[in-house]
Coordinates of C-alpha atoms in Angstrom, one line a residue:
M25 CA 0.0 0.0 0.0
I26 CA 2.7 2.4 1.1
N27 CA 4.9 1.4 -1.9
S28 CA 2.0 2.1 -4.3
E29 CA 1.4 5.6 -2.8
L30 CA 5.2 6.3 -2.9
N31 CA 5.4 5.2 -6.6
Q32 CA 2.4 7.4 -7.5
I33 CA 4.0 10.5 -6.0
L34 CA 7.4 9.7 -7.5
S35 CA 5.7 9.2 -10.9
L36 CA 5.2 13.0 -11.1
M37 CA 9.0 13.3 -11.5
G38 CA 8.8 11.6 -14.9
K39 CA 12.3 11.1 -16.3
R40 CA 13.8 12.9 -13.3
K41 CA 12.7 10.1 -11.0
K42 CA 15.9 8.0 -11.3
L43 CA 18.2 11.1 -10.9
Y44 CA 16.1 12.2 -7.9
V45 CA 16.3 8.8 -6.2
F46 CA 20.1 8.4 -7.0
S47 CA 20.9 11.9 -5.6
M48 CA 19.0 11.0 -2.4
I49 CA 20.8 7.7 -2.0
V50 CA 24.2 9.4 -2.5
E51 CA 23.3 12.3 -0.2
N52 CA 21.9 10.2 2.6
A53 CA 24.6 7.6 2.4
V54 CA 27.3 10.2 2.7
T55 CA 25.4 12.0 5.5
S56 CA 24.8 8.7 7.3
I57 CA 28.3 7.2 7.0
C58 CA 30.6 10.3 7.0
F59 CA 28.8 12.3 9.7
N60 CA 27.1 9.7 11.9
L61 CA 28.1 6.0 11.6
I62 CA 31.9 6.6 11.4
I63 CA 31.6 8.1 14.8
A64 CA 30.8 4.6 16.2
F65 CA 34.2 3.2 14.9
I66 CA 35.9 6.3 16.2
T67 CA 34.2 5.9 19.6
Q68 CA 35.2 2.2 19.7
D69 CA 38.8 2.9 18.9
V70 CA 39.1 5.9 21.2
F71 CA 37.6 4.0 24.2
N72 CA 39.7 0.9 23.6
G73 CA 42.8 3.0 22.9
I74 CA 42.5 4.9 26.1
I75 CA 41.3 2.1 28.4
Y76 CA 43.7 -0.5 27.1
G77 CA 46.6 1.8 26.3
K78 CA 46.6 1.4 22.5
M79 CA 47.3 5.0 21.4
G80 CA 47.7 3.8 17.7
L81 CA 43.9 3.2 17.7
V82 CA 43.3 6.9 18.7
R83 CA 45.5 8.2 15.9
E84 CA 43.7 5.9 13.4
A85 CA 40.3 7.2 14.8
L86 CA 41.4 10.9 14.2
L87 CA 42.6 10.2 10.7
L88 CA 39.3 8.4 9.9
A89 CA 37.3 11.4 11.3
A90 CA 39.3 13.9 9.1
F91 CA 39.0 11.7 6.0
S92 CA 35.2 11.1 6.3
F93 CA 34.6 14.8 7.1
V94 CA 36.4 16.0 3.9
I95 CA 34.6 13.4 1.7
G96 CA 31.2 14.5 3.3
I97 CA 31.6 18.2 2.7
I98 CA 32.5 17.7 -0.9
I99 CA 29.8 15.1 -2.0
D100 CA 26.9 16.1 0.2
P101 CA 26.2 19.6 -1.2
I102 CA 26.4 18.4 -4.8
A103 CA 23.9 15.6 -4.2
S104 CA 21.7 18.0 -2.3
Y105 CA 21.7 20.5 -5.1
I106 CA 20.7 17.8 -7.7
R107 CA 17.9 16.6 -5.4
H108 CA 16.5 20.1 -5.0
L109 CA 16.9 20.8 -8.7
C110 CA 14.7 17.8 -9.5
I111 CA 12.1 18.9 -7.0
R112 CA 12.0 22.6 -8.2
K113 CA 11.6 21.6 -11.8
T114 CA 8.9 19.0 -11.0
M115 CA 6.8 21.3 -8.9
Y116 CA 7.2 24.1 -11.5
E117 CA 5.7 21.8 -14.1
V118 CA 3.0 20.5 -11.7
R119 CA 1.9 24.1 -10.8
N120 CA 2.0 25.2 -14.5
S121 CA 0.0 22.1 -15.6
A122 CA -2.6 22.6 -12.9
F123 CA -3.0 26.3 -13.9
N124 CA -3.2 25.4 -17.5
K125 CA -5.8 22.8 -16.7
L126 CA -7.8 25.4 -14.8
E127 CA -7.9 27.5 -18.0
K128 CA -9.2 24.6 -20.1
I129 CA -11.9 23.1 -17.8
K130 CA -15.4 23.3 -19.1
I131 CA -17.6 26.0 -17.6
S132 CA -20.0 23.3 -16.5
E133 CA -17.4 21.8 -14.2
F134 CA -16.9 25.2 -12.5
D135 CA -20.7 25.4 -12.0
K136 CA -20.6 22.1 -10.0
E137 CA -18.0 23.1 -7.4
H138 CA -17.2 26.1 -5.2
S139 CA -14.2 28.0 -6.4
G140 CA -12.6 27.5 -2.9
K141 CA -12.2 23.8 -3.7
F142 CA -10.1 24.5 -6.8
I143 CA -8.0 27.1 -4.8
S144 CA -7.4 24.6 -2.0
I145 CA -6.2 22.0 -4.6
L146 CA -3.9 24.4 -6.3
T147 CA -2.4 25.6 -3.1
N148 CA -2.8 23.3 -0.1
D149 CA -2.7 20.0 -1.9
I150 CA 0.2 20.9 -4.2
N151 CA 2.1 22.1 -1.2
N152 CA 1.5 18.8 0.5
I153 CA 2.9 17.0 -2.6
E154 CA 6.0 19.2 -2.6
D155 CA 6.4 18.4 1.1
A156 CA 6.6 14.7 0.3
Y157 CA 9.5 15.4 -2.0
V158 CA 11.3 17.8 0.2
T159 CA 10.9 16.1 3.6
Q160 CA 9.0 12.8 3.7
I161 CA 10.7 10.7 1.0
R162 CA 14.1 12.1 1.9
L163 CA 13.6 11.1 5.5
L164 CA 12.5 7.6 4.5
F165 CA 15.6 7.1 2.3
F166 CA 17.8 8.5 5.1
A167 CA 16.1 6.2 7.7
V168 CA 16.5 3.1 5.6
I169 CA 20.2 3.8 4.6
H170 CA 21.1 5.1 8.1
S171 CA 19.5 2.2 10.0
F172 CA 20.5 -0.6 7.6
T173 CA 24.2 0.6 7.8
A174 CA 24.0 0.9 11.6
L175 CA 22.4 -2.6 12.0
S176 CA 25.1 -4.1 9.7
I177 CA 27.8 -2.6 11.8
I178 CA 26.1 -3.9 15.0
F179 CA 25.8 -7.3 13.5
Y180 CA 29.5 -7.2 12.7
M181 CA 30.3 -6.1 16.3
Q182 CA 27.8 -8.2 18.3
W183 CA 25.0 -10.0 16.4
Q184 CA 23.0 -11.0 19.5
L185 CA 22.5 -7.3 20.4
A186 CA 21.4 -6.7 16.8
L187 CA 18.7 -9.3 17.0
I188 CA 17.3 -7.7 20.2
I189 CA 17.2 -4.3 18.4
I190 CA 15.4 -5.7 15.4
T191 CA 12.8 -7.4 17.6
F192 CA 11.9 -4.2 19.3
G193 CA 12.0 -2.4 16.0
I194 CA 9.4 -4.7 14.5
A195 CA 7.1 -4.1 17.5
T196 CA 7.4 -0.4 16.9
I197 CA 6.4 -0.7 13.2
V198 CA 3.3 -2.7 14.2
V199 CA 2.1 -0.2 16.7
N200 CA 2.9 2.8 14.4
K201 CA 1.0 1.2 11.5
L202 CA -2.1 0.7 13.6
L203 CA -2.0 4.3 14.8
S204 CA -1.1 5.8 11.4
L205 CA -4.2 4.4 9.7
K206 CA -6.4 6.4 12.0
I207 CA -4.2 9.5 11.7
S208 CA -4.3 9.4 7.9
L209 CA -8.1 9.3 7.9
L210 CA -8.2 12.3 10.2
N211 CA -5.6 14.1 8.0
D212 CA -7.7 13.4 4.9
N213 CA -10.8 14.8 6.6
M214 CA -8.8 17.8 7.8
Q215 CA -7.9 18.7 4.2
K216 CA -11.5 18.5 3.1
I217 CA -12.5 20.8 6.0
I218 CA -9.7 23.3 5.1
G219 CA -11.1 23.4 1.6
K220 CA -14.5 24.2 3.1
I221 CA -13.0 27.0 5.2
T222 CA -11.4 28.4 2.1
E223 CA -14.8 28.5 0.5
R224 CA -16.3 30.4 3.4
I225 CA -13.4 32.9 3.4
I226 CA -14.0 33.5 -0.4
D227 CA -17.7 33.9 0.2
L228 CA -17.1 36.5 2.9
I229 CA -14.7 38.5 0.7
N230 CA -16.9 38.5 -2.4
S231 CA -20.1 39.4 -0.4
S232 CA -18.6 41.8 2.1
A233 CA -20.8 44.8 0.9
I234 CA -24.0 42.7 0.9
T235 CA -23.1 41.2 4.3
K236 CA -22.6 44.6 5.9
M237 CA -25.7 46.1 4.2
F238 CA -28.1 43.4 5.6
L239 CA -26.2 43.2 8.9
K240 CA -25.5 39.5 8.3
E241 CA -22.0 39.4 9.8
N242 CA -23.1 37.0 12.6
K243 CA -24.8 34.7 10.1
V244 CA -21.8 34.6 7.7
Y245 CA -19.5 34.1 10.8
S246 CA -21.7 31.2 11.9
Y247 CA -21.1 29.5 8.6
Y248 CA -17.3 29.9 9.0
K249 CA -17.5 28.9 12.7
K250 CA -19.3 25.7 11.8
E251 CA -16.4 24.6 9.6
S252 CA -13.9 26.0 12.0
D253 CA -15.4 23.9 14.8
K254 CA -15.2 20.8 12.7
C255 CA -11.5 21.7 12.0
Y256 CA -10.9 22.1 15.8
D257 CA -12.6 18.8 16.6
V258 CA -10.5 16.9 14.0
S259 CA -7.4 18.7 15.1
M260 CA -8.0 17.7 18.7
K261 CA -8.4 14.1 17.7
L262 CA -5.2 14.3 15.7
T263 CA -3.5 15.8 18.7
K264 CA -4.6 12.8 20.8
F265 CA -3.4 10.2 18.3
D266 CA -0.2 12.1 17.6
A267 CA 0.5 12.1 21.3
L268 CA -0.2 8.4 21.5
F269 CA 1.9 7.8 18.5
E270 CA 4.9 9.8 19.9
G271 CA 4.4 8.3 23.4
S272 CA 4.4 4.7 22.2
N273 CA 7.6 5.3 20.2
V274 CA 9.3 6.9 23.3
F275 CA 8.3 4.0 25.5
L276 CA 9.4 1.3 23.1
S277 CA 12.7 3.1 22.4
S278 CA 13.5 3.7 26.1
F279 CA 12.6 0.1 27.0
Q280 CA 14.8 -1.2 24.2
Y281 CA 17.7 1.1 25.2
M282 CA 17.6 0.0 28.8
G283 CA 17.3 -3.7 27.9
V284 CA 20.1 -3.6 25.3
L285 CA 22.3 -1.6 27.7
A286 CA 21.7 -4.1 30.6
I287 CA 22.5 -7.1 28.4
A288 CA 25.6 -5.4 26.9
L289 CA 27.0 -4.6 30.4
Y290 CA 26.4 -8.2 31.4
I291 CA 28.3 -9.4 28.4
V292 CA 31.2 -7.0 29.3
Y293 CA 31.1 -8.3 32.8
K294 CA 31.5 -11.9 31.5
G295 CA 34.4 -10.7 29.3
Y296 CA 32.8 -11.5 25.9
I297 CA 33.3 -8.0 24.4
L298 CA 35.3 -4.9 25.1
V299 CA 34.0 -1.7 26.7
G300 CA 34.7 0.2 23.4
T301 CA 32.4 -2.2 21.5
V302 CA 29.6 -1.6 24.0
A303 CA 30.0 2.2 23.6
A304 CA 29.9 1.8 19.8
V305 CA 26.8 -0.3 19.9
V306 CA 25.0 2.1 22.3
Q307 CA 26.1 4.9 19.9
L308 CA 24.7 3.0 16.9
M309 CA 21.5 1.9 18.6
G310 CA 19.7 5.2 18.1
N311 CA 20.7 5.1 14.4
A312 CA 19.5 1.6 14.0
N313 CA 16.2 2.4 15.6
Y314 CA 15.7 5.4 13.4
V315 CA 14.0 3.5 10.6
F316 CA 11.6 1.7 13.0
Q317 CA 10.6 5.0 14.6
S318 CA 10.4 7.0 11.3
I319 CA 8.4 4.5 9.3
G320 CA 5.3 5.3 11.3
N321 CA 5.7 9.0 10.7
F322 CA 6.3 8.3 7.1
M323 CA 3.2 6.2 6.7
K324 CA 1.2 8.9 8.4
D325 CA 2.6 11.8 6.3
I326 CA 2.7 10.0 3.0
K327 CA -1.0 9.1 3.2
K328 CA -1.7 12.8 3.7
S329 CA 0.4 13.6 0.6
S330 CA -1.2 10.7 -1.3
A331 CA -4.7 12.0 -0.5
S332 CA -3.6 15.4 -1.9
L333 CA -2.3 13.7 -5.0
K334 CA -5.6 11.9 -5.5
R335 CA -7.5 15.2 -5.3
L336 CA -5.0 16.8 -7.8
N337 CA -5.4 13.8 -10.2
A338 CA -9.2 14.0 -10.0
F339 CA -8.9 17.7 -10.8
M340 CA -6.6 17.0 -13.8
E341 CA -9.2 14.5 -15.1
L342 CA -12.0 17.0 -15.2
K343 CA -13.6 17.5 -18.7
E344 CA -11.8 20.1 -20.9
E345 CA -13.2 22.2 -23.6
A346 CA -12.5 20.6 -27.0
L347 CA -11.1 23.7 -28.8
E348 CA -10.3 21.6 -31.9
G349 CA -11.9 18.4 -33.3
E350 CA -15.2 17.0 -34.4
E351 CA -16.8 16.5 -31.0
I352 CA -18.2 20.1 -30.9
L353 CA -21.8 20.2 -31.9
L354 CA -21.3 23.0 -34.4
N355 CA -21.3 22.5 -38.1
E356 CA -19.6 24.5 -40.9
K357 CA -22.2 26.1 -43.2
D358 CA -21.1 29.1 -45.4
E359 CA -19.1 32.3 -45.1
S360 CA -22.1 34.6 -44.5
F361 CA -21.7 34.2 -40.7
D362 CA -25.4 33.5 -40.4
I363 CA -26.3 31.6 -37.2
E364 CA -29.1 29.0 -37.0
L365 CA -30.5 27.1 -34.1
K366 CA -32.6 24.1 -35.0
N367 CA -34.7 22.1 -32.6
L368 CA -32.3 22.8 -29.7
Y369 CA -32.7 21.1 -26.3
F370 CA -30.6 21.7 -23.2
A371 CA -31.1 20.6 -19.6
Y372 CA -29.1 21.5 -16.5
E373 CA -29.2 19.2 -13.5
D374 CA -32.3 17.5 -14.9
K375 CA -34.1 20.8 -15.4
L376 CA -35.1 21.5 -19.0
I377 CA -33.8 24.9 -19.9
L378 CA -34.3 24.9 -23.7
N379 CA -37.2 23.0 -25.2
G380 CA -36.9 22.8 -29.0
V381 CA -35.6 26.3 -29.8
N382 CA -35.5 27.4 -33.4
L383 CA -34.1 30.8 -34.4
A384 CA -31.8 32.5 -36.9
A385 CA -29.5 35.5 -36.9
R386 CA -28.3 37.0 -40.2
K387 CA -25.2 38.9 -41.1
G388 CA -25.7 42.7 -41.1
K389 CA -28.8 42.3 -39.0
M390 CA -29.6 42.9 -35.3
T391 CA -31.4 39.9 -33.8
A392 CA -32.9 40.3 -30.3
I393 CA -34.0 37.7 -27.8
V394 CA -36.4 38.9 -25.0
G395 CA -38.4 37.2 -22.3
S396 CA -38.8 36.9 -18.6
S397 CA -35.9 35.8 -16.3
G398 CA -35.1 32.1 -16.5
C399 CA -36.7 31.6 -19.9
G400 CA -33.4 30.4 -21.5
K401 CA -32.0 33.6 -23.1
S402 CA -28.6 33.6 -21.6
T403 CA -28.3 29.8 -22.0
I404 CA -28.4 30.3 -25.8
I405 CA -25.4 32.7 -25.5
K406 CA -23.5 30.1 -23.5
L407 CA -24.3 27.4 -26.1
L408 CA -23.1 29.7 -28.9
L409 CA -19.9 30.3 -27.0
G410 CA -19.4 26.6 -26.4
F411 CA -19.5 26.9 -22.7
Y412 CA -22.1 24.1 -22.8
S413 CA -23.0 21.4 -25.3
A414 CA -26.6 21.0 -26.5
D415 CA -28.3 17.7 -25.5
K416 CA -30.2 17.6 -28.8
G417 CA -30.5 19.7 -32.0
N418 CA -27.9 21.6 -34.0
I419 CA -26.2 25.0 -34.1
Y420 CA -25.1 26.0 -37.6
M421 CA -22.3 28.6 -37.9
H422 CA -19.3 29.1 -40.2
C423 CA -16.9 27.8 -37.6
S424 CA -15.2 24.4 -37.7
D425 CA -14.4 24.1 -34.0
L426 CA -14.6 25.9 -30.7
S427 CA -11.3 27.7 -31.2
S428 CA -12.6 29.4 -34.4
I429 CA -15.9 30.2 -32.7
R430 CA -14.2 32.1 -29.9
E431 CA -12.0 33.8 -32.5
K432 CA -15.0 35.0 -34.5
I433 CA -17.2 36.1 -31.6
A434 CA -17.0 39.2 -29.5
Y435 CA -19.0 38.9 -26.2
V436 CA -20.2 41.4 -23.7
P437 CA -21.7 39.7 -20.6
Q438 CA -24.3 41.3 -18.3
N439 CA -21.8 41.6 -15.5
P440 CA -18.4 42.2 -17.3
Y441 CA -15.2 41.4 -15.5
L442 CA -12.4 44.0 -15.6
F443 CA -8.8 43.2 -14.6
N444 CA -6.9 45.1 -12.0
A445 CA -5.0 47.0 -14.7
T446 CA -5.2 50.3 -16.5
I447 CA -8.3 51.1 -18.6
E448 CA -6.1 51.0 -21.7
E449 CA -4.9 47.5 -20.9
N450 CA -8.5 46.3 -20.2
I451 CA -9.7 47.5 -23.6
A452 CA -6.6 46.2 -25.3
Y453 CA -7.5 42.8 -24.0
G454 CA -9.8 42.6 -27.0
K455 CA -7.0 42.6 -29.6
E456 CA -3.4 41.5 -29.3
G457 CA -1.0 44.3 -30.1
A458 CA -3.7 47.0 -30.5
L459 CA -2.5 50.5 -31.2
K460 CA -3.4 53.4 -28.9
E461 CA -5.4 55.0 -31.7
E462 CA -7.5 51.8 -32.1
I463 CA -8.2 51.6 -28.4
I464 CA -9.4 55.2 -28.3
N465 CA -11.5 54.7 -31.4
A466 CA -13.2 51.6 -29.8
A467 CA -13.8 53.7 -26.6
K468 CA -15.5 56.4 -28.6
K469 CA -17.8 53.9 -30.3
A470 CA -18.8 52.6 -26.9
N471 CA -19.4 56.1 -25.6
A472 CA -16.6 55.7 -23.1
H473 CA -13.9 58.1 -24.3
D474 CA -15.4 61.2 -22.7
F475 CA -15.7 59.9 -19.2
I476 CA -12.2 58.2 -19.4
M477 CA -10.6 61.6 -20.3
K478 CA -12.2 63.2 -17.3
L479 CA -10.4 60.7 -15.0
S480 CA -7.1 62.0 -13.5
K481 CA -4.9 59.6 -15.4
G482 CA -7.2 59.1 -18.4
Y483 CA -6.5 55.8 -20.1
G484 CA -3.7 55.1 -17.6
T485 CA -6.2 55.0 -14.7
V486 CA -5.9 51.7 -12.9
I487 CA -9.1 49.8 -12.3
E488 CA -9.4 48.7 -8.7
K489 CA -10.5 45.2 -7.6
N490 CA -14.0 44.5 -9.0
G491 CA -14.0 47.9 -10.7
E492 CA -14.8 49.7 -7.4
N493 CA -13.6 53.0 -8.7
L494 CA -16.0 53.0 -11.6
S495 CA -19.8 53.0 -11.9
G496 CA -21.7 50.1 -13.3
G497 CA -22.3 52.0 -16.6
Q498 CA -18.7 52.9 -16.9
K499 CA -17.6 49.3 -16.5
Q500 CA -20.1 48.1 -19.1
R501 CA -18.9 50.7 -21.6
I502 CA -15.3 49.7 -21.1
A503 CA -16.3 46.0 -21.7
L504 CA -18.2 47.1 -24.8
A505 CA -15.2 49.0 -26.1
R506 CA -13.1 45.8 -25.5
A507 CA -15.6 43.8 -27.6
L508 CA -15.7 46.5 -30.4
L509 CA -11.9 46.5 -30.5
K510 CA -11.9 42.8 -31.3
N511 CA -13.9 43.6 -34.5
A512 CA -15.2 40.1 -34.7
P513 CA -17.8 39.2 -37.4
I514 CA -20.2 38.0 -34.7
M515 CA -21.2 40.0 -31.6
L516 CA -23.2 38.6 -28.7
L517 CA -24.5 41.2 -26.2
D518 CA -26.1 40.1 -22.9
E519 CA -28.0 43.1 -21.5
P520 CA -25.4 45.6 -22.9
T521 CA -27.2 48.7 -21.5
S522 CA -28.6 47.3 -18.2
A523 CA -26.4 49.5 -16.1
L524 CA -26.6 52.7 -18.3
D525 CA -28.7 55.8 -17.9
T526 CA -31.3 56.6 -20.6
E527 CA -29.1 59.1 -22.4
S528 CA -26.1 56.8 -22.5
E529 CA -28.3 53.9 -23.6
K530 CA -29.4 55.9 -26.6
L531 CA -25.9 56.7 -27.6
I532 CA -24.8 53.0 -27.1
V533 CA -27.7 51.8 -29.3
A534 CA -26.8 54.3 -32.0
S535 CA -23.1 53.2 -31.8
L536 CA -24.1 49.5 -32.1
D537 CA -26.3 50.3 -35.1
K538 CA -23.3 52.0 -36.8
A539 CA -20.5 49.6 -35.7
C540 CA -22.4 46.4 -36.4
K541 CA -23.8 47.0 -39.9
D542 CA -21.6 44.3 -41.4
K543 CA -21.7 42.0 -38.4
T544 CA -24.1 39.3 -37.1
L545 CA -25.5 40.9 -33.9
I546 CA -27.4 39.0 -31.3
V547 CA -28.7 41.1 -28.3
I548 CA -30.4 39.8 -25.2
A549 CA -32.5 42.5 -23.6
H550 CA -34.8 43.2 -20.8
R551 CA -35.1 46.9 -21.6
L552 CA -37.1 46.7 -24.8
L553 CA -36.3 50.2 -25.9
T554 CA -32.8 49.0 -26.6
I555 CA -34.0 46.6 -29.4
K556 CA -36.9 48.6 -31.0
N557 CA -34.8 48.8 -34.2
A558 CA -33.9 45.1 -34.2
D559 CA -34.4 43.4 -37.6
K560 CA -35.9 40.3 -35.8
I561 CA -37.2 39.9 -32.3
Y562 CA -37.6 36.5 -30.7
V563 CA -39.8 36.2 -27.6
M564 CA -39.1 33.3 -25.3
D565 CA -41.1 31.7 -22.5
S566 CA -40.3 28.6 -20.5
G567 CA -37.5 27.6 -22.9
K568 CA -39.5 28.0 -26.1
V569 CA -39.7 30.7 -28.8
V570 CA -43.3 31.8 -28.6
E571 CA -43.3 34.8 -30.9
E572 CA -41.1 36.3 -33.5
G573 CA -41.1 39.4 -35.8
T574 CA -40.2 43.1 -35.8
H575 CA -41.2 45.6 -33.2
E576 CA -43.9 47.0 -35.4
F577 CA -45.3 43.6 -36.3
L578 CA -45.4 42.3 -32.7
M579 CA -47.0 45.6 -31.5
K580 CA -49.9 45.2 -33.9
K581 CA -50.9 41.9 -32.3
Q582 CA -52.1 41.1 -28.8
S583 CA -48.7 39.6 -28.2
Q584 CA -46.7 38.8 -25.1
Y585 CA -44.1 41.2 -26.4
K586 CA -46.7 44.0 -26.6
K587 CA -47.6 43.4 -22.9
L588 CA -44.0 43.5 -21.8
Y589 CA -43.3 46.7 -23.8
Q590 CA -46.4 48.5 -22.5
L591 CA -45.5 47.5 -18.9
Q592 CA -42.0 49.0 -19.3
I593 CA -43.3 52.2 -21.0

């Protein structure tokens, strides 16, 4: 079991695995022999030399000490450097791969889990895996090499004492294994709870304004405290088992030490061995016991790292967006950039969102989709962008795969995200290598240039976290400028004027009419004044298209659109 978990962690090293293991063997062998075990022979020779008047043994001991020290200080740093180099390169690749995976995961996977879980995996779990390389595996190799060498020397000096040490060592392993199984389960539970605590912290940060406004600090704190209490309970159980773990090791080690020392002194008394040999055996006994005492700690810690590796592997196996290939349900049609949805069905968590939707958007035309909240309007946008795949039906576009779809579509969401960067950098995100003149032109089309120039640093103004130094309308116009700068043949706008005042809304609508004459434009709108001039309006209800036509056509009928429009007017 332990061997399997160790191999799984080492497998992340790839081709560096052999070099990493070799460097550890060399480093630990040198450390063990040159700085620890040689001391036993030095102790034996010094004791015997002084007690029995053999000063030649003392001189040999001093020469051996000097030689081993020189060898150690030369080889040990080189092996240590190689080991750390393997770790740094591996963890660099692991972190990059995990972040790259995060970028490729399907939106539907994000919807299933709290963002705190992903953050915990990319921080806590990856740190646990790194700790296995830096500390746990190295200590295991050191313990095995150190103890095996020490036991070999004890066998050479006095095999009866070696057998006693091994017997106590096996008893220590059995006790440690029983306790480490329980401790590993508690550690695994602890990591899950830490993930939940991370989620609660993120919730608090993201909802701080709402929390304060509704005076819900105590309620939010109660959610955090609930997870914190669980963490405390598990940590207390871990404390008890850790204490029992350490206590049992101390007891067995002390009992073994006293027993071996008593037997060794009896053998000296009988004249079977010299005093120097007893001193050397006592010196080596702690080294020999190291593997028996460390194996339990290793089993406990490696299970913790193994659990983190399992969570990381599960994360790395999440479904990715297929940017290229035939598995995308989008078929190439012609170069007109027309879009057609035919008999489209989509359900989310067993709830039917789209129920046989049929609609078309033509190049050079504005197509509007309206309807009450939850009728499926925004879901259509997500399907067109490839965030989700339809359960049934077809979407026809002049795009061969998801990569070309994203390339040919400019999108303005209802709640646009702006980066903690300058306004110029945020707009330039729409086009790689955009010139300043192009950025300004896009801002003018989005009716954003004037308010930007009134700011103290103009286009160099840094947007604060969540755009807190801008109004909702200003943020939306910057996002619209970003989309216009991309100059894509297809534009998808989800409530593009929801945060604008009436005057700004009119200017934006006029800008869209001008900027999108040669584009395929789809607009989702609640404010129906925005889409009065649309070439085609689709009215949705409960996942279906229930009406379609121009504003004038729909207003002449006793239509659902007319009722919505009159309510707003």
